[in-house]
PDB file of C-alpha atoms in Angstrom:
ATOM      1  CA  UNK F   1       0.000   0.000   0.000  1.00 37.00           C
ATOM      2  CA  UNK F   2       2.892   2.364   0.970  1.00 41.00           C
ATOM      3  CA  UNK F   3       4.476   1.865  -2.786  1.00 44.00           C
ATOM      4  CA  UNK F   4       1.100   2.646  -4.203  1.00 46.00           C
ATOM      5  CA  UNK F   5       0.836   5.598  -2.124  1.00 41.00           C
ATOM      6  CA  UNK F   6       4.189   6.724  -3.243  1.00 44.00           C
ATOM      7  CA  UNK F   7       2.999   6.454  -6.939  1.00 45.00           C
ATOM      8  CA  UNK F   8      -0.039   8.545  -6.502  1.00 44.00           C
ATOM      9  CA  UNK F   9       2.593  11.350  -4.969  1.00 45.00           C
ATOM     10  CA  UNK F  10       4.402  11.190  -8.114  1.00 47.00           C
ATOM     11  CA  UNK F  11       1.694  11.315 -10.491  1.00 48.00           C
ATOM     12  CA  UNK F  12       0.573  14.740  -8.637  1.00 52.00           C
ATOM     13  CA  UNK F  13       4.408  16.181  -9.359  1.00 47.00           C
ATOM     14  CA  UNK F  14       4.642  18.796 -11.520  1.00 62.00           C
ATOM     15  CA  UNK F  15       7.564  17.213 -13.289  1.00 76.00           C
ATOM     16  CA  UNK F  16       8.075  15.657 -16.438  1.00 86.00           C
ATOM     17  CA  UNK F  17      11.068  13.453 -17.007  1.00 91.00           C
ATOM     18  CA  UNK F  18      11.743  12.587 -21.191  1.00 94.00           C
ATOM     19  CA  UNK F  19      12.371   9.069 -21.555  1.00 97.00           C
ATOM     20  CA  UNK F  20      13.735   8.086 -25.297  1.00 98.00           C
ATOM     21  CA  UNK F  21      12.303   4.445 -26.344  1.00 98.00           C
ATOM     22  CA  UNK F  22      14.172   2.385 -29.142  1.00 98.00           C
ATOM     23  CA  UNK F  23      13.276  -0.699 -31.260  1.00 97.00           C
ATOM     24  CA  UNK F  24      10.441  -2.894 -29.853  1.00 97.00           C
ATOM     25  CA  UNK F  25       9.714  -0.372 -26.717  1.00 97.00           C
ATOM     26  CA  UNK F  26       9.390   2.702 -29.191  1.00 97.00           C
ATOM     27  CA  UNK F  27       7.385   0.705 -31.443  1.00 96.00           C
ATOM     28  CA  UNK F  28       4.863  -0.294 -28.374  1.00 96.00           C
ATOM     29  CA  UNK F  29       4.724   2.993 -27.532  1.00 96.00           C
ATOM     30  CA  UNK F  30       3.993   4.849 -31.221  1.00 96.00           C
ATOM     31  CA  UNK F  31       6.885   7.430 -30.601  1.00 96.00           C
ATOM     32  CA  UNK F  32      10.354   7.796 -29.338  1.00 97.00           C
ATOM     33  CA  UNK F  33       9.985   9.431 -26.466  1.00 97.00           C
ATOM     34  CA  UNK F  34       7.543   9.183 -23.181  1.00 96.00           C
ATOM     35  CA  UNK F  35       6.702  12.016 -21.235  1.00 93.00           C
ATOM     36  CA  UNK F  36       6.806  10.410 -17.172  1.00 90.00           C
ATOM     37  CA  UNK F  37       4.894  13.053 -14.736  1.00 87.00           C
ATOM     38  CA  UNK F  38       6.970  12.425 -11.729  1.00 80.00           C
ATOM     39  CA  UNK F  39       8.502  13.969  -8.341  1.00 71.00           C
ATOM     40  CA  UNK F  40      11.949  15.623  -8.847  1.00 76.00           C
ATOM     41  CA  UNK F  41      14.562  12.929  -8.340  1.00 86.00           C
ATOM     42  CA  UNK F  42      12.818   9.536  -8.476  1.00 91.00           C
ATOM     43  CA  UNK F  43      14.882   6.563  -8.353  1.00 95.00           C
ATOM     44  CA  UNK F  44      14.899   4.228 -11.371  1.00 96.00           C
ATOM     45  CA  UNK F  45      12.592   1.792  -9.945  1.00 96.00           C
ATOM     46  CA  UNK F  46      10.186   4.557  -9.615  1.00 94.00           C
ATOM     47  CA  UNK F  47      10.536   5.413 -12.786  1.00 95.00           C
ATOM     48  CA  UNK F  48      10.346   1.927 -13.864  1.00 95.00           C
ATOM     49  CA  UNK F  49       7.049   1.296 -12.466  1.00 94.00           C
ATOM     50  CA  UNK F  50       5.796   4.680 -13.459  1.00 93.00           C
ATOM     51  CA  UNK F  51       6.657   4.099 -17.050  1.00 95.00           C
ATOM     52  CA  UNK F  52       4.766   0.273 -16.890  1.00 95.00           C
ATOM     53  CA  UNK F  53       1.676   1.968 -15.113  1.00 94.00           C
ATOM     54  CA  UNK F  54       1.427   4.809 -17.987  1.00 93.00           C
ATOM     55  CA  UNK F  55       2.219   2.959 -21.116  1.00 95.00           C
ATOM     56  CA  UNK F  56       0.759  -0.833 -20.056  1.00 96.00           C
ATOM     57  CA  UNK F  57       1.967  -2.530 -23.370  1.00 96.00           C
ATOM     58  CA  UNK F  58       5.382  -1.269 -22.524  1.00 96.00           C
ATOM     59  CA  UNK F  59       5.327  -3.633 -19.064  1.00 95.00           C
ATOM     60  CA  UNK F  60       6.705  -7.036 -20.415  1.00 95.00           C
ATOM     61  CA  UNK F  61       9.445  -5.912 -22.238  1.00 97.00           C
ATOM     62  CA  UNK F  62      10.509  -3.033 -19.210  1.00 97.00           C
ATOM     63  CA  UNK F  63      10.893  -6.252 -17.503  1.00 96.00           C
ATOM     64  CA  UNK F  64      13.870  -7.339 -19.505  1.00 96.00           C
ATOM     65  CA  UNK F  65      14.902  -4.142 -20.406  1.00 97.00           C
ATOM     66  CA  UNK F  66      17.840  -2.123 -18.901  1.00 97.00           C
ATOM     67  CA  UNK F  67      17.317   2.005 -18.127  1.00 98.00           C
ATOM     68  CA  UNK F  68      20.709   3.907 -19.162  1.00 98.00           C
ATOM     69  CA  UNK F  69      21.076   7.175 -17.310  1.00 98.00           C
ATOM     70  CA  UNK F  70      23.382   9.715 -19.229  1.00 97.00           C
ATOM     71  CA  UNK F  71      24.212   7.024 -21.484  1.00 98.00           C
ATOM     72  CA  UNK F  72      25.387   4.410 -18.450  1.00 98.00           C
ATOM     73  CA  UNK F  73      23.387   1.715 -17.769  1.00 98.00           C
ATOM     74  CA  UNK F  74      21.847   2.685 -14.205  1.00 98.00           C
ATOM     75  CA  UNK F  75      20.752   0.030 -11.462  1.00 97.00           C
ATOM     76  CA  UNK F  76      17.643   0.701  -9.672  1.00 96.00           C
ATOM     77  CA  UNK F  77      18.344   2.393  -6.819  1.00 97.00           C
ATOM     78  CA  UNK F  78      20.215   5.590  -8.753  1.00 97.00           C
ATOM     79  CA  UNK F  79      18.566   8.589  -8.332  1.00 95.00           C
ATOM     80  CA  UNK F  80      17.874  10.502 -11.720  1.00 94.00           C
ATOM     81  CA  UNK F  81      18.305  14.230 -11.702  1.00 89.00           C
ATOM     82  CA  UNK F  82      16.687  17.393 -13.078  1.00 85.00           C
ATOM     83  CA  UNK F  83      18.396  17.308 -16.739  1.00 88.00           C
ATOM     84  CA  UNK F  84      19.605  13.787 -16.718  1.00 93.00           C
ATOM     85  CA  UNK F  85      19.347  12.128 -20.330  1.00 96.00           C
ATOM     86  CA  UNK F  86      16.882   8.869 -19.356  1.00 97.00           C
ATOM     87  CA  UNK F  87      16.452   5.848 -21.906  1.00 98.00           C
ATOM     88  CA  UNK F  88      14.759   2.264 -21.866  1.00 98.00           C
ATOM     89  CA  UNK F  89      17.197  -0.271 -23.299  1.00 98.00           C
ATOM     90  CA  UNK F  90      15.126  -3.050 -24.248  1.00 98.00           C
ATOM     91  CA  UNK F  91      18.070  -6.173 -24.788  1.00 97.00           C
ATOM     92  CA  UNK F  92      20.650  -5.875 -27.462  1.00 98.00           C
ATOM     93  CA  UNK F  93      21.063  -7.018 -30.191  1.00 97.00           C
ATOM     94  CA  UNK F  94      23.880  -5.863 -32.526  1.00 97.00           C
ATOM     95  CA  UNK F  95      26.338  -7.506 -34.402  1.00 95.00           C
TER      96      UNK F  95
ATOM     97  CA  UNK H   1      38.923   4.533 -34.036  1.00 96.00           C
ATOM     98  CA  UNK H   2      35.188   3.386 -33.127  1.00 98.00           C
ATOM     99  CA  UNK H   3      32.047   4.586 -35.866  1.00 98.00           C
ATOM    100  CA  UNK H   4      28.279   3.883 -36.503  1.00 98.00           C
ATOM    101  CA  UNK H   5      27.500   4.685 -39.992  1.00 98.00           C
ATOM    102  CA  UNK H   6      24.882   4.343 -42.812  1.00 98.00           C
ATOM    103  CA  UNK H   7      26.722   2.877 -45.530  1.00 98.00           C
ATOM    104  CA  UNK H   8      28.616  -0.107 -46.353  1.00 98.00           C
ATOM    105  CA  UNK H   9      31.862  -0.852 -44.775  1.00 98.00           C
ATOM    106  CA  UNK H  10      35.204  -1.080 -46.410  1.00 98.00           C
ATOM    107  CA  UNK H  11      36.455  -3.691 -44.408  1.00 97.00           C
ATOM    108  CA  UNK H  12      39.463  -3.870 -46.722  1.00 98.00           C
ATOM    109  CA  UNK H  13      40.222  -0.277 -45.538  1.00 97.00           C
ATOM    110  CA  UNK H  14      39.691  -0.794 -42.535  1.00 97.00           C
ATOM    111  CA  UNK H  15      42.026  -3.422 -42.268  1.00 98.00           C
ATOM    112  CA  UNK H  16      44.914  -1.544 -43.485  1.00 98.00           C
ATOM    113  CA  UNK H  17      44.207   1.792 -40.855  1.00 98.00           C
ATOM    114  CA  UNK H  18      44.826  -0.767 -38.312  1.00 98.00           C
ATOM    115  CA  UNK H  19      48.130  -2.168 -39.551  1.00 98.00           C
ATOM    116  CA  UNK H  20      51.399  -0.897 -38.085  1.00 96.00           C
ATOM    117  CA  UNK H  21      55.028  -2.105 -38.451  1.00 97.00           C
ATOM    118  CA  UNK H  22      55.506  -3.607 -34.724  1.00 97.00           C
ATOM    119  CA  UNK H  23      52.250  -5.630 -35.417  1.00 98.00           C
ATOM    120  CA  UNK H  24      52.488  -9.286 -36.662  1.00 98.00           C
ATOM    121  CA  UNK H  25      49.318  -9.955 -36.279  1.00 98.00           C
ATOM    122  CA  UNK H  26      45.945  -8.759 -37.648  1.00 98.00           C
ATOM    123  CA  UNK H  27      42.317  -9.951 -36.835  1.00 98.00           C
ATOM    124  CA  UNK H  28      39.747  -9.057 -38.499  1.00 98.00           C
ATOM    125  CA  UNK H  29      35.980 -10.126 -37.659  1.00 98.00           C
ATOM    126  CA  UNK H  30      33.226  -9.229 -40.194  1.00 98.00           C
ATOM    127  CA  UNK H  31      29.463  -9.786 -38.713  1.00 98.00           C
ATOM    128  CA  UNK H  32      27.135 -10.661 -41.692  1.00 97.00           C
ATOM    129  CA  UNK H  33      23.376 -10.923 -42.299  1.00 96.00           C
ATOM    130  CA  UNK H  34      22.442 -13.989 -42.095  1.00 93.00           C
ATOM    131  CA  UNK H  35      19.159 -15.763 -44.510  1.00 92.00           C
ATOM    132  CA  UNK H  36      18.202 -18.160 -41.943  1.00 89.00           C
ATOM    133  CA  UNK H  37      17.297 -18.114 -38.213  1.00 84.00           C
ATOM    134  CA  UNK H  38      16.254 -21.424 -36.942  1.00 85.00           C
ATOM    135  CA  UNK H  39      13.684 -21.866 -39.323  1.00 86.00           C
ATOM    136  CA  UNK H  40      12.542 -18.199 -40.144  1.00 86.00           C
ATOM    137  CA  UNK H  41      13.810 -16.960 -43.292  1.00 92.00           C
ATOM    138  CA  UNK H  42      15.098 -13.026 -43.544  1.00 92.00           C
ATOM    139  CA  UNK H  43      15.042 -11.013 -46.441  1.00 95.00           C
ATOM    140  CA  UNK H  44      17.036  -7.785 -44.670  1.00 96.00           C
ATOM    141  CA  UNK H  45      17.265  -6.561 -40.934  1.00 96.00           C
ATOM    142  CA  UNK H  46      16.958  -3.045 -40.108  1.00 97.00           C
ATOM    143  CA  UNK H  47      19.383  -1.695 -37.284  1.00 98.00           C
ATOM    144  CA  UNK H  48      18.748   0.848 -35.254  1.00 98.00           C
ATOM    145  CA  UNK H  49      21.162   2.437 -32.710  1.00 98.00           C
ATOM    146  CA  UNK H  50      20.972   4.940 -29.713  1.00 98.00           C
ATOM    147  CA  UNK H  51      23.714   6.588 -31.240  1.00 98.00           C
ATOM    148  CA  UNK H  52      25.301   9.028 -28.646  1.00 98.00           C
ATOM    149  CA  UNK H  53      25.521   5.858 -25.915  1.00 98.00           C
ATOM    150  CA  UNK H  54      26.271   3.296 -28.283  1.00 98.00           C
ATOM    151  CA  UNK H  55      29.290   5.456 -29.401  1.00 98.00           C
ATOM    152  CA  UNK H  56      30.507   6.076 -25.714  1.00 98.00           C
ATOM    153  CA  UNK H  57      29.991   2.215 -25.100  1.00 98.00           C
ATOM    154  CA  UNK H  58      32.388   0.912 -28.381  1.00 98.00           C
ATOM    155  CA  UNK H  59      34.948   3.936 -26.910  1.00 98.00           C
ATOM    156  CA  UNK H  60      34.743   2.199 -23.852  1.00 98.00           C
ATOM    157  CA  UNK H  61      35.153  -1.485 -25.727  1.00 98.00           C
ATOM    158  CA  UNK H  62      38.213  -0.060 -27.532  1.00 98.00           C
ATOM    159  CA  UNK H  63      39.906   1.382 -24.588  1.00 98.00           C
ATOM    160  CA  UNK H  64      39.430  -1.642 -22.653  1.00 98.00           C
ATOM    161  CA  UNK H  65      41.006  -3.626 -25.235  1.00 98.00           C
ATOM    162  CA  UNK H  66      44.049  -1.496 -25.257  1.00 98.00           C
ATOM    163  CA  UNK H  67      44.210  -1.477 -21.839  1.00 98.00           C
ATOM    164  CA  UNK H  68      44.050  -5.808 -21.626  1.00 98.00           C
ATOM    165  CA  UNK H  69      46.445  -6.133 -24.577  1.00 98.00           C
ATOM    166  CA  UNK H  70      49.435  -4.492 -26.549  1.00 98.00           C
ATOM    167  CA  UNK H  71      46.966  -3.187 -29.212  1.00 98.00           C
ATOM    168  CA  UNK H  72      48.812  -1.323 -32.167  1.00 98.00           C
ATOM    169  CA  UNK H  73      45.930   0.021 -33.281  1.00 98.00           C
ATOM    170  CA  UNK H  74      41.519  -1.326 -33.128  1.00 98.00           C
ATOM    171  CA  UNK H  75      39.000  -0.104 -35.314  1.00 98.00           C
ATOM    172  CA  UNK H  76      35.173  -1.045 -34.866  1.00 98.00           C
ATOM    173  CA  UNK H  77      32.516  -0.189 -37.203  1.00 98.00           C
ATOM    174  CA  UNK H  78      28.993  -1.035 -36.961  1.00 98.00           C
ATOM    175  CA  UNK H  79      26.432  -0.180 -39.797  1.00 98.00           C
ATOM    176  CA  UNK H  80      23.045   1.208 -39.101  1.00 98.00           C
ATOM    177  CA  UNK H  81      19.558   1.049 -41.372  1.00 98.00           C
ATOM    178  CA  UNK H  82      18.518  -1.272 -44.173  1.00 98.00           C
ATOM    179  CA  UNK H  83      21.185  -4.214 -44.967  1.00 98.00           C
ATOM    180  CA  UNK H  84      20.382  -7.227 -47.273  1.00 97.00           C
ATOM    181  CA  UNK H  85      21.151 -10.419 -46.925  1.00 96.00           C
ATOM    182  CA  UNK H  86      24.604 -11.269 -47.124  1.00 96.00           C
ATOM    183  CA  UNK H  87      26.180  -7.588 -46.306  1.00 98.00           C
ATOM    184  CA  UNK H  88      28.496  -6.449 -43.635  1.00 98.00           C
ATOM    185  CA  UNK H  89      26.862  -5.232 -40.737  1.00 98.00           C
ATOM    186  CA  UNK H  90      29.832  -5.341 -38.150  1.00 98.00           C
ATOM    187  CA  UNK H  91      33.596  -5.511 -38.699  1.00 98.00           C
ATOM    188  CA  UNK H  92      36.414  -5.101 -35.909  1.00 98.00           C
ATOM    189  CA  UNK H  93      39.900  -5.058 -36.695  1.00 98.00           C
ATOM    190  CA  UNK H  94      42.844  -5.193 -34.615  1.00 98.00           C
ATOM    191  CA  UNK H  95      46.754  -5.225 -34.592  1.00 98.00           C
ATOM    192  CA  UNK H  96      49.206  -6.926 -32.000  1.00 98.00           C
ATOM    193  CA  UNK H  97      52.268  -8.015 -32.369  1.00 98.00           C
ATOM    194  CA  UNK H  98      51.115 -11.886 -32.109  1.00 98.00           C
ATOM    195  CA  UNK H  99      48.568 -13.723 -33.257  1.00 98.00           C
ATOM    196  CA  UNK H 100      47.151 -14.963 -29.995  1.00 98.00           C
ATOM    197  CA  UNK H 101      46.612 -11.491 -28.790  1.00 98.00           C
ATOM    198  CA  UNK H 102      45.334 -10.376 -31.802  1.00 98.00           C
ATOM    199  CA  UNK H 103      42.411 -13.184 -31.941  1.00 98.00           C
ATOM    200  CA  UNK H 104      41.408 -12.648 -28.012  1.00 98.00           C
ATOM    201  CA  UNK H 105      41.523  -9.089 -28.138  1.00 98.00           C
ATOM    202  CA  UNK H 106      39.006  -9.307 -31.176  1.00 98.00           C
ATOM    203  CA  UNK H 107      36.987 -11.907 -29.932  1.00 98.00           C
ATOM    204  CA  UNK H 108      36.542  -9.710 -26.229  1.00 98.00           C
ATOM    205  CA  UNK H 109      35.576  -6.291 -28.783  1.00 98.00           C
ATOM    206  CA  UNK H 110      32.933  -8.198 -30.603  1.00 98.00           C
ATOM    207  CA  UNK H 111      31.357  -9.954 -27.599  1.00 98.00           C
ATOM    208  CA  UNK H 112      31.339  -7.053 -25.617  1.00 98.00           C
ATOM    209  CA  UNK H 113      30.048  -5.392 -28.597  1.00 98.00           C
ATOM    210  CA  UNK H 114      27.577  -7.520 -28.862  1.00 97.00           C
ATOM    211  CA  UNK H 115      26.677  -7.786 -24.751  1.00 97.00           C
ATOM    212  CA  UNK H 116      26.628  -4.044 -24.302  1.00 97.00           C
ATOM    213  CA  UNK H 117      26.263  -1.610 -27.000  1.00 98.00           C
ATOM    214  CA  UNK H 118      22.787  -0.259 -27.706  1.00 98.00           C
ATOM    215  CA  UNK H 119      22.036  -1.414 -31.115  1.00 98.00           C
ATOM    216  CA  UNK H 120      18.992  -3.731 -32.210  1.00 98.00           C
ATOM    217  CA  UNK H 121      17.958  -5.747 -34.986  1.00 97.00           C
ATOM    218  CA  UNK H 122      14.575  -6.090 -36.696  1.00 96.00           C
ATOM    219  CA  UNK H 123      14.512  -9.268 -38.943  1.00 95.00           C
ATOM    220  CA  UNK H 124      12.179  -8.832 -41.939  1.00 94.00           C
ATOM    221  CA  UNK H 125      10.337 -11.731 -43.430  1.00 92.00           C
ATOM    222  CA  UNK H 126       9.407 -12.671 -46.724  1.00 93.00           C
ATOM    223  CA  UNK H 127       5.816 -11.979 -45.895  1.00 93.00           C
ATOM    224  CA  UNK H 128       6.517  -8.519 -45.073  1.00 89.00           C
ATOM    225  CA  UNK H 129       6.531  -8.806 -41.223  1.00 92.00           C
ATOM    226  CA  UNK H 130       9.155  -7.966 -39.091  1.00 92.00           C
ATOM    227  CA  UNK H 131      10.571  -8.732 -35.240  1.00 93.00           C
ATOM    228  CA  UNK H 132      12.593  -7.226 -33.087  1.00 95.00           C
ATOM    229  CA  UNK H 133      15.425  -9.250 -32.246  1.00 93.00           C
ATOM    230  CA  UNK H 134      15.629  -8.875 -27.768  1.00 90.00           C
ATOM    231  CA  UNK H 135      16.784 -12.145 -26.523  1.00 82.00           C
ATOM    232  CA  UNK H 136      18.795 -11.389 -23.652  1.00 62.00           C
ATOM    233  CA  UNK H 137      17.105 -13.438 -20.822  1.00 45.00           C
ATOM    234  CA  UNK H 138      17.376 -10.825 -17.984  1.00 42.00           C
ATOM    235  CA  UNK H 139      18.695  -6.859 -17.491  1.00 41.00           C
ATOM    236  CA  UNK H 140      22.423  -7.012 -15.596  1.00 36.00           C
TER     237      UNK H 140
END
């Protein structure tokens, strides 16, 4: 209940963090980039879940996807600042 | 030297930027497209890169590889868009003095490559539909 509770906070910020979506996850979504209403400085978990809540057919594939923060792939518990370039990186596949 | 680009490699020149007089050794892996997949046919892939990290990712593959062994010199090149079957869609080169160097340092550039730069893969079917390739079992 207390996560939930947390999410509702966020969804009242008056912050929008850009998130850039390539290949499958940009496709799901109909455009490269999601606009995430959010509290300033949400950890990427937070921003995980708020991304699967907002854009539902992007949920399985978040799941296996990595989120790069400034072009570094970022573990869950980093903190993403005001300005800080966000992306989903569903898995790789080059070569 | 590290590069995404849009048009077909010239793996020949590439081979020959990366060749220097204290090197006895050159690798040279070229990454093709492929016609089958398990039993799914492909007529062309279409790659598509996040170009500013994948960029800062190979510059981190190369210096890495300089750093684990006596590079003279590593070039990796990785094509983006529309390739048919058959065309070069990755090459890495690199120069040691030995061969043994030379084929581990390549191998470690293109796996890493492969493991960590953001770069995907759509296979296109005869039919006209296309997947995303994103296998990797779990983020880490």
């Amino acid at each position: 209940m207390r996560f939930k509770a947390e999410q509702e906070n966020f969804t009242r910020g008056q912050f929008h963090i850009r998130v850039l979506l390539f290949a499958r996850a940009r496709e799901l979504h109909g455009d490269q980039f999601a606009w995430v209403p959010i509290a300033s400085r949400p950890t990427v978990a937070q921003l995980r879940a708020l991304l699967a809540e907002q854009i539902p057919a992007l949920d399985s594939l978040l799941q296996v996807s990595r989120i790069a923060v400034n072009q570094d792939f970022a573990d869950d518990a980093q903190v993403i600042k005001s300005g800080d370039e966000v992306a989903v990186i569903p898995p790789v596949s080059g070569g | 030297m590290i590069r995404l680009t849009h048009d077909p490699i010239d793996y020949h020149a590439l081979t020959e930027a990366v060749r220097a007089p204290h090197c006895g050794a050159v690798a040279l892996f070229l990454g093709t497209v492929r016609d089958l997949t398990g039993q799914h046919v492909t007529v062309c892939l279409d790659y598509e890169a996040y170009g500013p990290m994948a960029e800062k990712k190979l510059a981190e593959i190369e210096a890495e590889v300089r750093r684990r062994w006596p590079v003279g010199d590593v070039a990796m090149v990785h094509r983006l868009g529309r390739l048919a079957v058959g065309e070069v869609s990755v090459a890495v080169a690199v120069s040691c003095p030995h061969r043994a160097e030379a084929f581990d340092a390549c191998r470690f550039a293109v796996d890493t490559l492969k493991e960590l730069v953001p770069i995907w893969k759509r296979e296109n079917a005869p039919d006209g539909t296309g997947e995303w390739v994103h296998q990797s079992a779990k983020p880490g």
